[in-house]
Amino acid sequence: LAVLPSTDEPRFRLLDTIRTFSKERLSEIGEELDCGRRLVGWVSARVAAAGGRVGAGASQFESLESDADNARASVQWLFEHGEPDHIAEFCNSIYVWWMTLGRKSELGVWLRGVVQLELLAPEVRGLGLLNLGRICAQASAHDESVILLTQAAAHLKESDRALYCQALITLAENHSLLGDFPAARKLMGETRRVLRLEPGNEAMECRVRLSTMYIAINEGDYENAATLASDVLRSPIAHIWTDARVLSMSSQSEALRFQGRLVESLSVSGEAVDLARGISNASALEFAASQRAAAGALLRDTAVCFSAAVAALEAVEPHERDPQAVYRLALSVAFLADEGASELREICESVIKEFEASVRAPSLIIRERSIFGREQSTPVEELRHPAMMPMAQALHLALRNIQGVDTAPR
């Protein structure tokens, strides 16, 4: 038995042999199930206390990091002994915690188990499908995300208007990446219609503006996107919901970049990077730093581009990296890699080729290739294989090994 350093309460760690023996003894005396239930209840209460308000993000969940293994143990116990609704409710409750800290793969496995459960209440199944659809979208699996989100919307339409709107919004974003802008606009119109039935939901209205901005970027309407970003940043909810502020600033940086306002883009993305670090949001940091790397590349500032690329690649674990961010970084670094950096250029080209072969996101690919002056890629059959992430790690190591490049945070 070891006492762990802790700032809030005493904590202990058991050796595996003692843990196994204790579990066997609890089973022998008939208290294993009760102990599991109490663990789940305790973790649930901790999560509710940390994230039970508008704008709860990674910084609110930092105090829970010492409970990550307790959460994993709770999930395992629930899948072995819990009721379907309890399993789903717990996995959905830790969604923000796990996602903002960059653990989408692990959560995705749990949620796939959740949506296969029988006898779930419609709103519980709908939320599970919604969260799994979001994870697939972040992994650039947009076709699968559309299927899941369509199912989520069907389950949530009559049971939970707010979640129904969230499903519609995320579905619209996916359609815009797939180039189906009429479908995206129709879904956003339905979202606004539903919101008019319940006026005053400032957080949801902010989310609608963020998504409208994101769709405008995908459609090439960069002036409108920049205006929408400014509107979000001026809204009262953005001062409470810090994650929304980071996302808006990162998207504003992207819109400014495509307008050719590169110095402004670099400045805004730098603020977004600092803010994402301040709230310990790994996913937001990855997105913001990739935008900063792109702006730095187009300004031909190698030090800024490469240091931002390293920051983005180090924001999350290698297997959790966002393929879209990695693609943007590879394009940025390849744009600056001189003829003598043949290995670096080769790695970047491999990442670019792999993304374009395995991810169907035509609006993203077209606009990013265009701004970096690359010819349009030849359409290929969708392959979807996992070679991109090892190459992203190779890019990370190559950047770290370049002499004379400052990789410290900026």
PDB file of C-alpha atoms in Angstrom, residues 83 144 154 194 241 291 375:
ATOM      1  CA  GLU A  83     -28.005  -1.957 -16.483  1.00  0.00           C
ATOM      2  CA  GLU A 144     -19.742   6.909 -40.779  1.00  0.00           C
ATOM      3  CA  ALA A 154     -34.097  10.324 -35.168  1.00  0.00           C
ATOM      4  CA  VAL A 194     -36.270  24.243 -33.410  1.00  0.00           C
ATOM      5  CA  TRP A 241     -17.449  29.245 -22.531  1.00  0.00           C
ATOM      6  CA  GLN A 291      -3.625  26.989 -37.968  1.00  0.00           C
ATOM      7  CA  GLU A 375      -2.323  21.009 -58.125  1.00  0.00           C
TER       8      GLU A 375
END
